Short mmCIF file of C-alpha atoms in Angstrom, two decimals:
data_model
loop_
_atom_site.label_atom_id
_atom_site.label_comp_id
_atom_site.label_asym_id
_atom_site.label_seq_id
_atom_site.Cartn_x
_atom_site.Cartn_y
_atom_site.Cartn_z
CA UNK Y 198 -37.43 24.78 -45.92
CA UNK Y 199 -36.67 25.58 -49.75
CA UNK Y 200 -33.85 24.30 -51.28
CA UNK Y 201 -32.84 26.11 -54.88
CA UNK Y 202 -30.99 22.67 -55.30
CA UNK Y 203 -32.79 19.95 -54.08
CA UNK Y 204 -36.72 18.88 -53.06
CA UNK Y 205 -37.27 18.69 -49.32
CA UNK Y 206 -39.47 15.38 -48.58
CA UNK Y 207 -39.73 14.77 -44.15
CA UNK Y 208 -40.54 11.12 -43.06
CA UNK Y 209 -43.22 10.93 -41.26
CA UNK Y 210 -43.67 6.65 -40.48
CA UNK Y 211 -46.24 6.15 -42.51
CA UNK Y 212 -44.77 7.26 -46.05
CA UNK Y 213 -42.22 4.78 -46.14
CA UNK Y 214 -43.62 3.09 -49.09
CA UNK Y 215 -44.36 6.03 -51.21
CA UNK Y 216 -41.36 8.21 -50.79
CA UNK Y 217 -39.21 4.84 -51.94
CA UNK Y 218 -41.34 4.38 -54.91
CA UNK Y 219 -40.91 7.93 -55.51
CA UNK Y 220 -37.13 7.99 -55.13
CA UNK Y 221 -36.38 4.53 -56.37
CA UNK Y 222 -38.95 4.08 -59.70
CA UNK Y 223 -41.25 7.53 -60.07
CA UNK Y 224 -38.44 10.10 -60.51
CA UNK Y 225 -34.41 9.37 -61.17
CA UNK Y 226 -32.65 12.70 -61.57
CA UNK Y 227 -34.07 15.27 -59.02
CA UNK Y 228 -31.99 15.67 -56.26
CA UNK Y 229 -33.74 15.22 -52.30
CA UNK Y 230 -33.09 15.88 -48.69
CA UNK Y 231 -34.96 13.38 -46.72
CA UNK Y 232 -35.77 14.25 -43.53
CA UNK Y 233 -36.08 11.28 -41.07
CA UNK Y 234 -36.35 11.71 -37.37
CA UNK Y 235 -37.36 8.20 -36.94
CA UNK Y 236 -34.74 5.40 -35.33
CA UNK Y 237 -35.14 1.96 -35.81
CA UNK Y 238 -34.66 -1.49 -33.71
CA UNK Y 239 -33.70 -3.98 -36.28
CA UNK Y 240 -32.23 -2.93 -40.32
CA UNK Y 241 -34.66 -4.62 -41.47
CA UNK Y 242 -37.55 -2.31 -40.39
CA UNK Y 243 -35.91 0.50 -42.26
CA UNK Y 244 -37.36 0.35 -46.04
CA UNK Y 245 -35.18 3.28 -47.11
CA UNK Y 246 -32.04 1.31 -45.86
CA UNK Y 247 -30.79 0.84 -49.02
CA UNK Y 248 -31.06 4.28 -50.43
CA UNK Y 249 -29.13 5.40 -47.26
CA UNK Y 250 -26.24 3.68 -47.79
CA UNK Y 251 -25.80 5.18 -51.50
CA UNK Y 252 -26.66 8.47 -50.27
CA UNK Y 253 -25.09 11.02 -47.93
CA UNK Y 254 -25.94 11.71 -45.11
CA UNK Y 255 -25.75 14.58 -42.62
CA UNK Y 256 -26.77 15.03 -38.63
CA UNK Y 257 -26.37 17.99 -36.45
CA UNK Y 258 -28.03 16.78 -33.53
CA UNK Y 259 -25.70 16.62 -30.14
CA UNK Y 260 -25.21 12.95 -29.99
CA UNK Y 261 -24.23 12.55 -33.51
CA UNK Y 262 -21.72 15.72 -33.10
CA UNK Y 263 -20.49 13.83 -30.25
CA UNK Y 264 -19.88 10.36 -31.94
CA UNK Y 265 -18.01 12.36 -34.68
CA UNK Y 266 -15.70 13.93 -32.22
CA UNK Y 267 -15.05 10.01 -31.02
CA UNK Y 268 -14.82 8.55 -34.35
CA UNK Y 269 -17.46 6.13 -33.46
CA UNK Y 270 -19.25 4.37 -36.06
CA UNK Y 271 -22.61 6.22 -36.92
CA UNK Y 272 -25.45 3.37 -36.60
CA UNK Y 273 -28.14 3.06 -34.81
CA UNK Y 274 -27.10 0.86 -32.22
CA UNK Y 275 -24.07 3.26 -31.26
CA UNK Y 276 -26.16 6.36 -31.10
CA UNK Y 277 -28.76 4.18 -28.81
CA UNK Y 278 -25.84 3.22 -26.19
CA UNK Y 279 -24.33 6.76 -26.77
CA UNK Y 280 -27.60 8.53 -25.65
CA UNK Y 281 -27.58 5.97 -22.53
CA UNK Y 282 -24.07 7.53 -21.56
CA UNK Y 283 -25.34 10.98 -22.40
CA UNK Y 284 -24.63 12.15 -18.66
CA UNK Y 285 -20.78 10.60 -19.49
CA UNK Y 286 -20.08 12.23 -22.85
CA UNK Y 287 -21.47 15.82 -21.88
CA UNK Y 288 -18.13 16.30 -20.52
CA UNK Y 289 -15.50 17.16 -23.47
CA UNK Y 290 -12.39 15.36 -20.94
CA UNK Y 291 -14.36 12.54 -20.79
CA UNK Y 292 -15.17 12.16 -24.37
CA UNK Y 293 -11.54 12.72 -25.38
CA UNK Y 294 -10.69 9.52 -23.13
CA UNK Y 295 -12.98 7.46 -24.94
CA UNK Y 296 -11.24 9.09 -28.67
CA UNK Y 297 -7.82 8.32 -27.13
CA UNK Y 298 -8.57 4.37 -26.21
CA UNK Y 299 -5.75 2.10 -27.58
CA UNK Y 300 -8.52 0.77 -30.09
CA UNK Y 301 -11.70 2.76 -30.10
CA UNK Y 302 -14.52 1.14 -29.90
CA UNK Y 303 -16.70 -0.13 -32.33
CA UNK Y 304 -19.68 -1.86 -31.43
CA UNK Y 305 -21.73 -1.39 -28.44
CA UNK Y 306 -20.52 -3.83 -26.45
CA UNK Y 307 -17.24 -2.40 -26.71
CA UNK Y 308 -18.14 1.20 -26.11
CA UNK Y 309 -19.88 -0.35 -22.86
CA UNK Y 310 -16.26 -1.41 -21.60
CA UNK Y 311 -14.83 1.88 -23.23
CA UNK Y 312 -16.77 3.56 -20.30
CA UNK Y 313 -15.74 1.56 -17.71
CA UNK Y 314 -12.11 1.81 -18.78
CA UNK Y 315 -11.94 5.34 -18.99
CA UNK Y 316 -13.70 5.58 -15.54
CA UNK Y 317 -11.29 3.61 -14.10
CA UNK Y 318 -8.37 5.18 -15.43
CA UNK Y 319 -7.19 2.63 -17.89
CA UNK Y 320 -6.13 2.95 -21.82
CA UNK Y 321 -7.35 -0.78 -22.24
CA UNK Y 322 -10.66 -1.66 -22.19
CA UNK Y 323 -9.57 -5.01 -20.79
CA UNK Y 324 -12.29 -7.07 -17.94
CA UNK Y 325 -9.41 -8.16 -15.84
CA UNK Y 326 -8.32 -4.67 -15.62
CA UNK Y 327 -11.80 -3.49 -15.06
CA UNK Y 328 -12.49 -5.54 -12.20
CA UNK Y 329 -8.96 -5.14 -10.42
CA UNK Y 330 -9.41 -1.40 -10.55
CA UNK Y 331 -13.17 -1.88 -8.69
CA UNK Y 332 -11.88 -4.29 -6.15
CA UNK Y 333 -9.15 -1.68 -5.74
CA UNK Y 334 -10.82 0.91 -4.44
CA UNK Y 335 -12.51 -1.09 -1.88
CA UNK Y 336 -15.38 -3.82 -1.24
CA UNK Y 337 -17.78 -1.62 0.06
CA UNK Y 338 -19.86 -0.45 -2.79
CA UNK Y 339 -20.98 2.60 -0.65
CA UNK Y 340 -17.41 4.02 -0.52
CA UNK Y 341 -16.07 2.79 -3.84
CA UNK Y 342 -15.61 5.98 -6.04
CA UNK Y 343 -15.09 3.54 -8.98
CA UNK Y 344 -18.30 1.49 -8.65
CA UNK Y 345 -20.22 5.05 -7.50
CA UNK Y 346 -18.96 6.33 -11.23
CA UNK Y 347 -20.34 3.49 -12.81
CA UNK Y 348 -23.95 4.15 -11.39
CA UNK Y 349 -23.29 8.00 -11.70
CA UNK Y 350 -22.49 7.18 -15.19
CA UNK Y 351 -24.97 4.40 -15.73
CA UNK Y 352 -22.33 2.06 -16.35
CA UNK Y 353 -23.26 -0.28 -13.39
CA UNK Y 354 -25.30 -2.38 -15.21
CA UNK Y 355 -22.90 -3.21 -18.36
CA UNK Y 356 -20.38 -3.77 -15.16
CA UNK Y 357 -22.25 -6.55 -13.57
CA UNK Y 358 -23.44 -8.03 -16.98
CA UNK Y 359 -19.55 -8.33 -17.83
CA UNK Y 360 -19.17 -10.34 -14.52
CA UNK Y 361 -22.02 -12.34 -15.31
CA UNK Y 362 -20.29 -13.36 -19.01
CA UNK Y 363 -17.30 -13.72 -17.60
CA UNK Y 364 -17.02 -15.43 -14.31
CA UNK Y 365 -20.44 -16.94 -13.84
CA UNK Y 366 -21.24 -14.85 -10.38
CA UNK Y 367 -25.16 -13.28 -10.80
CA UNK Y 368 -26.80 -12.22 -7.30
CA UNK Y 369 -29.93 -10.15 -7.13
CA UNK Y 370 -28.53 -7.50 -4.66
CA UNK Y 371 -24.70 -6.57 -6.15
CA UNK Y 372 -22.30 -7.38 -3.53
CA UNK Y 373 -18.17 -7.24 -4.42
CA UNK Y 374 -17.32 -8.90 -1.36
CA UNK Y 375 -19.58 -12.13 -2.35
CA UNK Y 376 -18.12 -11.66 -6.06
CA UNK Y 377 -14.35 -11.66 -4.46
CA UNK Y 378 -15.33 -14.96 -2.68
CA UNK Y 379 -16.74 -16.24 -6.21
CA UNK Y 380 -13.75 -15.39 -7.96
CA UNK Y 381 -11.02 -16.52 -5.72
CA UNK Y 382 -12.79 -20.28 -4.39
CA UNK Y 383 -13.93 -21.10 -8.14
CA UNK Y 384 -9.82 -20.39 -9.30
CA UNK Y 385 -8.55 -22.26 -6.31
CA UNK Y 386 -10.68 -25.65 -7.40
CA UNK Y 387 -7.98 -25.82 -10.40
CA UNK Y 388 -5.03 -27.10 -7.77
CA UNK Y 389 -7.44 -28.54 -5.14
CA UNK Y 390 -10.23 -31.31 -4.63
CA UNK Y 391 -13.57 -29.40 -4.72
CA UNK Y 392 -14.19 -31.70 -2.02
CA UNK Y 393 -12.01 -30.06 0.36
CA UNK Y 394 -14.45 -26.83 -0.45
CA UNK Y 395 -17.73 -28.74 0.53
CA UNK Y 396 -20.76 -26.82 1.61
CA UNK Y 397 -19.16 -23.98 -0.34
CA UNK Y 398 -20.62 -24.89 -4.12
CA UNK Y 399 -22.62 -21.73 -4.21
CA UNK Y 400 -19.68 -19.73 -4.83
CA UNK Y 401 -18.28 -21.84 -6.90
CA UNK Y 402 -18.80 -21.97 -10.99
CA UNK Y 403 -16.87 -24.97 -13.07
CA UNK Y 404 -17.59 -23.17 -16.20
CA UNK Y 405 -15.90 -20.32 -15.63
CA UNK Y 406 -12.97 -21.90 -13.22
CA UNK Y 407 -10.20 -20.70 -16.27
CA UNK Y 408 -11.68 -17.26 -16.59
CA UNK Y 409 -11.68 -17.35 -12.59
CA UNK Y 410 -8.27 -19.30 -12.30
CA UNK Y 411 -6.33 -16.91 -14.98
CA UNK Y 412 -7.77 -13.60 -13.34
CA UNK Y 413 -6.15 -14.08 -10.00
CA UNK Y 414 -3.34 -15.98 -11.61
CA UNK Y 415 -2.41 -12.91 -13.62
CA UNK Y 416 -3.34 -10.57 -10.37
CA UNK Y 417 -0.91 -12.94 -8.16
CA UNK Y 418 2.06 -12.25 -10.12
CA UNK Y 419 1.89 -9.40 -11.15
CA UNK Y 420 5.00 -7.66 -9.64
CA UNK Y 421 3.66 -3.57 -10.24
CA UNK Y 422 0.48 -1.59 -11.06
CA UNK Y 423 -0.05 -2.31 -14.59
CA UNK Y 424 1.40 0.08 -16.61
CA UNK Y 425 -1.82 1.30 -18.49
CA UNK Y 426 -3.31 2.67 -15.72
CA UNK Y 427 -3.27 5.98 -14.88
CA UNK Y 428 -4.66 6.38 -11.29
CA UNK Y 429 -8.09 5.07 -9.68
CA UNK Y 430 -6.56 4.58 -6.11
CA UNK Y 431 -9.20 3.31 -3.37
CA UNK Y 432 -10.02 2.62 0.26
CA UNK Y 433 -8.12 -0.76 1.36
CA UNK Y 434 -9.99 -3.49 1.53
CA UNK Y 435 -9.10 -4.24 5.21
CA UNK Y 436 -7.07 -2.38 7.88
CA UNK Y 437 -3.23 -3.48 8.37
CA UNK Y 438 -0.59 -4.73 5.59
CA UNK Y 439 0.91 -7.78 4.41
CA UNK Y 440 3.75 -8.63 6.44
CA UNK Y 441 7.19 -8.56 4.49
CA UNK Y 442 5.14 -6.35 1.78
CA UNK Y 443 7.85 -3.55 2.35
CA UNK Y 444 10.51 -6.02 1.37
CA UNK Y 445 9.02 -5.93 -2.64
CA UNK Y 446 5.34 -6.87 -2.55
CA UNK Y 447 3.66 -3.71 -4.85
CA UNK Y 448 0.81 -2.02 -4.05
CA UNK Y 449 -1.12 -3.88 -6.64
CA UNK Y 450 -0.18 -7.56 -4.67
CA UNK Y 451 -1.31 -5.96 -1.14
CA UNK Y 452 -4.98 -5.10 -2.42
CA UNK Y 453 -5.26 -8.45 -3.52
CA UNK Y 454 -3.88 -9.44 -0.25
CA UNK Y 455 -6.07 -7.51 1.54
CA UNK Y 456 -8.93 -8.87 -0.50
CA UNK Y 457 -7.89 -13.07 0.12
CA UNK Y 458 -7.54 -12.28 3.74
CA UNK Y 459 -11.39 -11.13 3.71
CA UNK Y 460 -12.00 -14.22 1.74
CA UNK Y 461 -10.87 -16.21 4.41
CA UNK Y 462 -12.22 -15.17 7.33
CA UNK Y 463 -15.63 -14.50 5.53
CA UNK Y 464 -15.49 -18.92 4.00
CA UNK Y 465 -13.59 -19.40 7.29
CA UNK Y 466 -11.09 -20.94 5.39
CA UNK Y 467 -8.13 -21.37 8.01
CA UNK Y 468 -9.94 -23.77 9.78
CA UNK Y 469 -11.12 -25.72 7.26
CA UNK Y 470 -7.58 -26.20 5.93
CA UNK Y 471 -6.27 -27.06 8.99
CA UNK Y 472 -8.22 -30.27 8.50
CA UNK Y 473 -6.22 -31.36 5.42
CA UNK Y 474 -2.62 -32.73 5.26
CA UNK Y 475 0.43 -30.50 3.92
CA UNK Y 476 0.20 -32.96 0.75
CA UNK Y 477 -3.36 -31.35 0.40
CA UNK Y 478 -2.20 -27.73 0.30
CA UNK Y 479 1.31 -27.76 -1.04
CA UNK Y 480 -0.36 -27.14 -4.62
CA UNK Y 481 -1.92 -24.10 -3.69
CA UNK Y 482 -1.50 -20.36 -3.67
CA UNK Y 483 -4.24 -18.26 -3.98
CA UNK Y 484 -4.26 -17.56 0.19
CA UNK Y 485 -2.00 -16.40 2.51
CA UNK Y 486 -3.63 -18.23 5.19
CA UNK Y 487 -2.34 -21.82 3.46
CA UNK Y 488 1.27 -20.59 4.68
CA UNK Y 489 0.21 -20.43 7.87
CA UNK Y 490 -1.05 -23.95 7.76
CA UNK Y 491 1.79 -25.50 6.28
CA UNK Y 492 4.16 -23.42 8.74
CA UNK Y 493 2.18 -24.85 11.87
CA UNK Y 494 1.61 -27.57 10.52
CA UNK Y 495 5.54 -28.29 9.94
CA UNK Y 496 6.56 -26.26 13.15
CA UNK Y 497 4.53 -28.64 15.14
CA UNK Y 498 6.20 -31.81 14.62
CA UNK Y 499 9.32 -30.16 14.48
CA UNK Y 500 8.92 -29.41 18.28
CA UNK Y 501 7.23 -32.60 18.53
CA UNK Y 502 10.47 -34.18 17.68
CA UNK Y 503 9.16 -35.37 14.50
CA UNK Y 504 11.33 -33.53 11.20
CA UNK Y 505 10.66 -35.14 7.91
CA UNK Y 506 13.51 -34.11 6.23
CA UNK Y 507 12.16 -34.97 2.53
CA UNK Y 508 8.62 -33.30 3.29
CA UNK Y 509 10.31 -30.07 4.64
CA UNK Y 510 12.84 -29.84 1.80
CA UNK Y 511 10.32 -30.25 -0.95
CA UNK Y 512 7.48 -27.79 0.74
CA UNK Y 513 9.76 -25.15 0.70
CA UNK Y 514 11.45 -25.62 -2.94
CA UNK Y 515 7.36 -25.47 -3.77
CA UNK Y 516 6.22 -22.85 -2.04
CA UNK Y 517 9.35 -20.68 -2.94
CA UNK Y 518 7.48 -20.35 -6.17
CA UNK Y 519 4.02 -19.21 -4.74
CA UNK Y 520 2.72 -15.67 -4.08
CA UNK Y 521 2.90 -14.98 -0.67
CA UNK Y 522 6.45 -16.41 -0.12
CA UNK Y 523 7.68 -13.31 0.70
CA UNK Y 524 5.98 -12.30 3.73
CA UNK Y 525 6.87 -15.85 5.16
CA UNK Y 526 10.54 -16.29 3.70
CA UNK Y 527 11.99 -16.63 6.76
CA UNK Y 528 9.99 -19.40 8.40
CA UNK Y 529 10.31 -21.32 4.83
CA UNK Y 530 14.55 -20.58 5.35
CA UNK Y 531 14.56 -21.66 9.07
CA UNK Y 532 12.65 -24.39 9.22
CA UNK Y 533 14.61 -25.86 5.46
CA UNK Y 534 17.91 -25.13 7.90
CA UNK Y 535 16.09 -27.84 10.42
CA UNK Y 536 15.80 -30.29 8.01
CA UNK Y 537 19.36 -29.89 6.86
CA UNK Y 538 20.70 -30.11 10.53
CA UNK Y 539 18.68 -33.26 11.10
CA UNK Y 540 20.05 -34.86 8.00
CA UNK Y 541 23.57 -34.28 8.99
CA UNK Y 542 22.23 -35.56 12.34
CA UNK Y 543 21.30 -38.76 10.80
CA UNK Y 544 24.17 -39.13 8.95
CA UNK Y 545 26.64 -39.00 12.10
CA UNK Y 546 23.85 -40.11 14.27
CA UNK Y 547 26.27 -42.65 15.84
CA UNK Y 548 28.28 -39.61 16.54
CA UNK Y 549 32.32 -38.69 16.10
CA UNK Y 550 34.68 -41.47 16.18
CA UNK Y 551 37.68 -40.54 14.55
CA UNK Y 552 41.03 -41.61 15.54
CA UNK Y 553 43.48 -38.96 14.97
CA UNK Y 554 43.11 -35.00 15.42
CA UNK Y 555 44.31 -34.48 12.18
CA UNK Y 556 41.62 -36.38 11.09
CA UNK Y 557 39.35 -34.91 12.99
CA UNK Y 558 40.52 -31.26 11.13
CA UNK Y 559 40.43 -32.76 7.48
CA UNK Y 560 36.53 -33.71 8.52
CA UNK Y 561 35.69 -30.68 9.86
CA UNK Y 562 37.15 -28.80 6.61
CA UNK Y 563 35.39 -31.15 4.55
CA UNK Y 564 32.02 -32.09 6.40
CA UNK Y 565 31.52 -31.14 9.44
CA UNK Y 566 31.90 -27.50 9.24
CA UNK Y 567 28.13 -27.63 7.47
CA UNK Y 568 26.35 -28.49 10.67
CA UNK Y 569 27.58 -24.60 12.03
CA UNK Y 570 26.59 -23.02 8.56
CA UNK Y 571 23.06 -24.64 9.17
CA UNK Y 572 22.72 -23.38 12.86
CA UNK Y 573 24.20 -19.56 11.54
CA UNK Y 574 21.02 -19.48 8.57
CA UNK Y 575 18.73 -20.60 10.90
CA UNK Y 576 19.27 -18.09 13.53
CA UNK Y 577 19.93 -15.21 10.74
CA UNK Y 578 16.16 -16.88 9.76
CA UNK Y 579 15.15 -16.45 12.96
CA UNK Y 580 16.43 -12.75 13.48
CA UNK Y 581 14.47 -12.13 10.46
CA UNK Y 582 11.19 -13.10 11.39
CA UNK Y 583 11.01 -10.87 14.67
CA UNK Y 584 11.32 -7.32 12.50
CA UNK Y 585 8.20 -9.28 10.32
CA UNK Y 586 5.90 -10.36 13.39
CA UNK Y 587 3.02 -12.40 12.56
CA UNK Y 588 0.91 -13.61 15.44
CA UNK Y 589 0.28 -17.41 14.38
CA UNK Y 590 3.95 -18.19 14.10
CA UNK Y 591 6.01 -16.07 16.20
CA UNK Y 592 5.36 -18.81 19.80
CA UNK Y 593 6.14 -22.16 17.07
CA UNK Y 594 9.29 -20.59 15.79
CA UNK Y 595 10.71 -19.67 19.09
CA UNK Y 596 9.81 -23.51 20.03
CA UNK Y 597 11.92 -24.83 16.79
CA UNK Y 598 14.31 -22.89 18.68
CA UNK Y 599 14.94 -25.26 21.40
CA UNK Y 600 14.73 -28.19 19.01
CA UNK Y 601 17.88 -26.61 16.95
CA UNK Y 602 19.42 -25.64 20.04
CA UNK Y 603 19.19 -29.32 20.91
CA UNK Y 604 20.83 -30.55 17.71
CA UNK Y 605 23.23 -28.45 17.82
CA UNK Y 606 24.69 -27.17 21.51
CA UNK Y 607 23.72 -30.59 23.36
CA UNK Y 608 24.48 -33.19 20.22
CA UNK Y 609 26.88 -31.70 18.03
CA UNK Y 610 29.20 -29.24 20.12
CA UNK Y 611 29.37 -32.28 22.88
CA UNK Y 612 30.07 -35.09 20.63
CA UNK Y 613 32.53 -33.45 18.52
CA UNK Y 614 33.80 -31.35 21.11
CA UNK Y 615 34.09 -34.61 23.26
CA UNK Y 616 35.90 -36.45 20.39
CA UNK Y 617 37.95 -33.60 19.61
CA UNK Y 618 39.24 -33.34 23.13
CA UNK Y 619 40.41 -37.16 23.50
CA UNK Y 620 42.27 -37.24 20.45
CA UNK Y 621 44.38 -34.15 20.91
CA UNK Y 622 45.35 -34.30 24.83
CA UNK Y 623 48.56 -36.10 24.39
CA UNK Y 624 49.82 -33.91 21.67
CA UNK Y 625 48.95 -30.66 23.46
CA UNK Y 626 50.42 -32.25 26.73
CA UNK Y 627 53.86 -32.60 24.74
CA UNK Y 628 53.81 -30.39 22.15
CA UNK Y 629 51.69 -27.55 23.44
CA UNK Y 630 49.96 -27.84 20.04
CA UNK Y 631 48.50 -29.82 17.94
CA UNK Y 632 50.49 -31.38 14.84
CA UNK Y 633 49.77 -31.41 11.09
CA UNK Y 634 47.00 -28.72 11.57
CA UNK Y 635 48.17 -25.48 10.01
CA UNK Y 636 48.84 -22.89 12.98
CA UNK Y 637 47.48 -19.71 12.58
CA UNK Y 638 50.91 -17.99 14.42
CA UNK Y 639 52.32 -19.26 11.30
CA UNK Y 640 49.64 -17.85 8.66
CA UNK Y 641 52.00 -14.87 7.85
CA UNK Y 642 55.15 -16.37 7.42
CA UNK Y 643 53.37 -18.96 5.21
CA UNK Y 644 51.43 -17.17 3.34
CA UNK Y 645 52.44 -13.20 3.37
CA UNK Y 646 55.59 -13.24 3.39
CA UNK Y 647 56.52 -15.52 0.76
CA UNK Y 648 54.11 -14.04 -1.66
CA UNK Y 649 55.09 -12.44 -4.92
CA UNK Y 650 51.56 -10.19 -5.35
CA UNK Y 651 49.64 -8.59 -3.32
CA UNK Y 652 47.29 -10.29 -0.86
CA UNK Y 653 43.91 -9.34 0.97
CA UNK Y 654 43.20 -10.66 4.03
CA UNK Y 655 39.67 -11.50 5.34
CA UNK Y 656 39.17 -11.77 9.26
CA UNK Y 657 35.88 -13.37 9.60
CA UNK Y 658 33.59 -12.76 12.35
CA UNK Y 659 34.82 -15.27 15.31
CA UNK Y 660 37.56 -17.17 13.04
CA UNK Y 661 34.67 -19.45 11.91
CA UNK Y 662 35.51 -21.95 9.08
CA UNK Y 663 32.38 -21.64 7.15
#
């Protein structure tokens, strides 16, 4: 090549030395184009370095057309990890994804998760995001199209290293469903004894319990598909859905469901919490299968005759705050209206003893008229939970059935029924009624009639008080 300009002097690796001397001491004011196809590891192994950054410089091979098009920083590092991605960035989509990032990257760790972002359909290059989007579309790593892209794409690699960094789980043979297990028994050792979790320290890491803890965290309550991503929608994890999930529970919440429900029956987890005491579990959310526990757990000595009002009533204001309340709302209601109808059962456990029928009235409007709002929520409850079967519960509700039934037909309807009766026989004898009670036959003339404004009427189902 001959330059009218400019002397042409080519690198060849072994005239470092001499073309610096040259440039730098020998001669000052002729102008050069060096050519140097040579790339190096470290700076430091580049004696020209200096000269390069004062000088301009021009490329027109592929990869450095390509990093200009991304507005990636030109430097040997970059161009190394953007000829590992080659098979990626051939594709002018794809390298307009990477251009379009909410921050592009700049270093090579960051064009790493660049790749993985855009593969996954996200504008954030974010690891949480990352990983939710592979556990997304499925644990198999046969049939997930994410992971798949990620070997396609040589991106695999940079994927495991991240969940190496980041969560402390590193296997010889990648496996997401080991990982899962990893992620979700090292972030459940933050609100329970790692005792409990014995012979299960392998998939544990202490290190990394906040990374681990915060992931799912975030994951559990997060109420919709994160608004950065723009579709990589998998295989479930497991076949069926979370009960109740049509009542609000996003799509995003059900793959994680379906993913702690593997968890469990892979650690066998259900039966290992069976072994520990409501006080044990309360604290914890990060399975489904702990609602289950409590629920039998509770259920159980409710038909056993045994109803800790105070344990019931603050289980349920706990839970209420924990994913997966949802799907089992309406065991937590019922069994809360149990406790409630076995505190007013304590409180009147020596039963109705009042003198006077108007007496009896001014109770009822005061007090007693509770005990039949209880036994109404429960059954509603009840009602509920048959359009939202689930298997472990259904037989124990339907047994806290006869308990409330007991309270309620056998103890409360016959005592105050009994009481009511005694009180008022002589004045319905003689009067045909009974007095000071407000008589319905005389709600218009009372209250219509006489009335300046207009009035609404409600007529509530059965008369009832409540």
């Amino acid at each position: 090549m001959v330059l009218e300009n400019a002397k042409v002097i080519a690198l060849t690796g072994n005239n470092a030395f001499s073309v610096k001397k040259l440039l730098s001491v020998d001669d000052l004011t002729t102008n050069y184009l060096v050519y140097s196809p040579l790339s190096y590891d470290r700076p430091d192994d580049n004696w020209l370095l200096d000269i390069e950054l004062y000088s301009e410089e021009f490329r027109a091979d592929l990869i450095s057309i390509w990093m200009d098009e991304m507005g990636l920083a030109s430097n040997p590092a970059m161009r190394k990890q953007v000829k590992k991605y080659r098979a990626y960035f051939n594709a002018k989509d794809r390298r307009l994804k990477i251009s379009t990032q909410n921050k592009v990257p700049a270093t090579p760790a960051q064009l790493h998760m660049a790749v993985m972002a855009t593969i996954c359909g996200l504008k954030d290059a974010q690891p949480n995001q990352i990983l939710r989007s592979v556990f997304r579309a499925g644990l198999d790593l046969n049939n997930n199209a994410v992971y798949q892209d990620f070997v396609k794409y040589h991106a695999d690699g940079a994927f495991w290293a991240m969940v190496r960094q980041g969560c402390g789980f590193s296997e010889e043979e990648p496996d997401l469903g080991r990982l899962a297990i990893h992620l979700l028994l090292t972030a459940v050792t933050r609100t329970m004894r790692q005792e409990y979790l014995a012979g299960l320290d392998g998939f544990i890491s202490m290190p990394h319990q906040a990374y681990c803890y915060d992931f799912i965290s975030e994951w559990l309550h997060s109420d919709k598909v994160n608004s950065g991503e723009v579709g990589r929608q998998g295989a479930p994890v497991r076949a069926g859905r979370c009960p109740g999930a049509e009542g609000g529970l996003g799509r995003d919440i059900q793959q994680l469901y379906d993913v702690a429900r593997y968890v469990e029956d892979e650690a066998r987890l259900r039966q290992r919490f069976e072994k520990l005491t409501v006080d044990d579990l309360v604290g914890t959310e990060c399975f489904p299968c702990i609602n289950e526990v409590i629920l039998t757990k509770l259920m159980t000595e409710i038909s056993d005759h045994i109803i800790d009002v105070d344990t019931i009533i603050s289980t349920v204001e706990k839970r209420r705050t924990c994913a997966w309340y949802e799907p089992f709302k309406n065991f937590y209601d019922g069994i809360l209206q149990v406790a409630n109808m076995q505190s007013f059962f304590k409180e009147h456990s020596s039963g109705f003893h009042t003198a006077e029928a108007k007496g009896i009235w001014k109770e009822y409007t005061e007090s007693y008229y509770q005990m039949d709002t209880y036994y109404r929520l429960f059954h509603l409850s009840f009602q509920k939970s048959l359009e939202t079967s689930n298997i472990l519960l259904d037989d124990l509700f339907k047994h806290v059935v006869d308990k409330v039934e007991g309270i309620y037909t056998h103890w409360f309807l016959g005592e105050l029924g009994n009481n009511w009766s005694d009180v008022c026989a002589d004045e319905l004898v003689a009067y045909g009624k009974v007095l000071e009670v407000p008589q319905q036959e005389e709600f218009y003339c009372s209250r219509i009639k006489t009335s300046d404004t207009k009035v609404f009427v409600i007529i509530s189902d059965a008369m009832r008080y409540a």
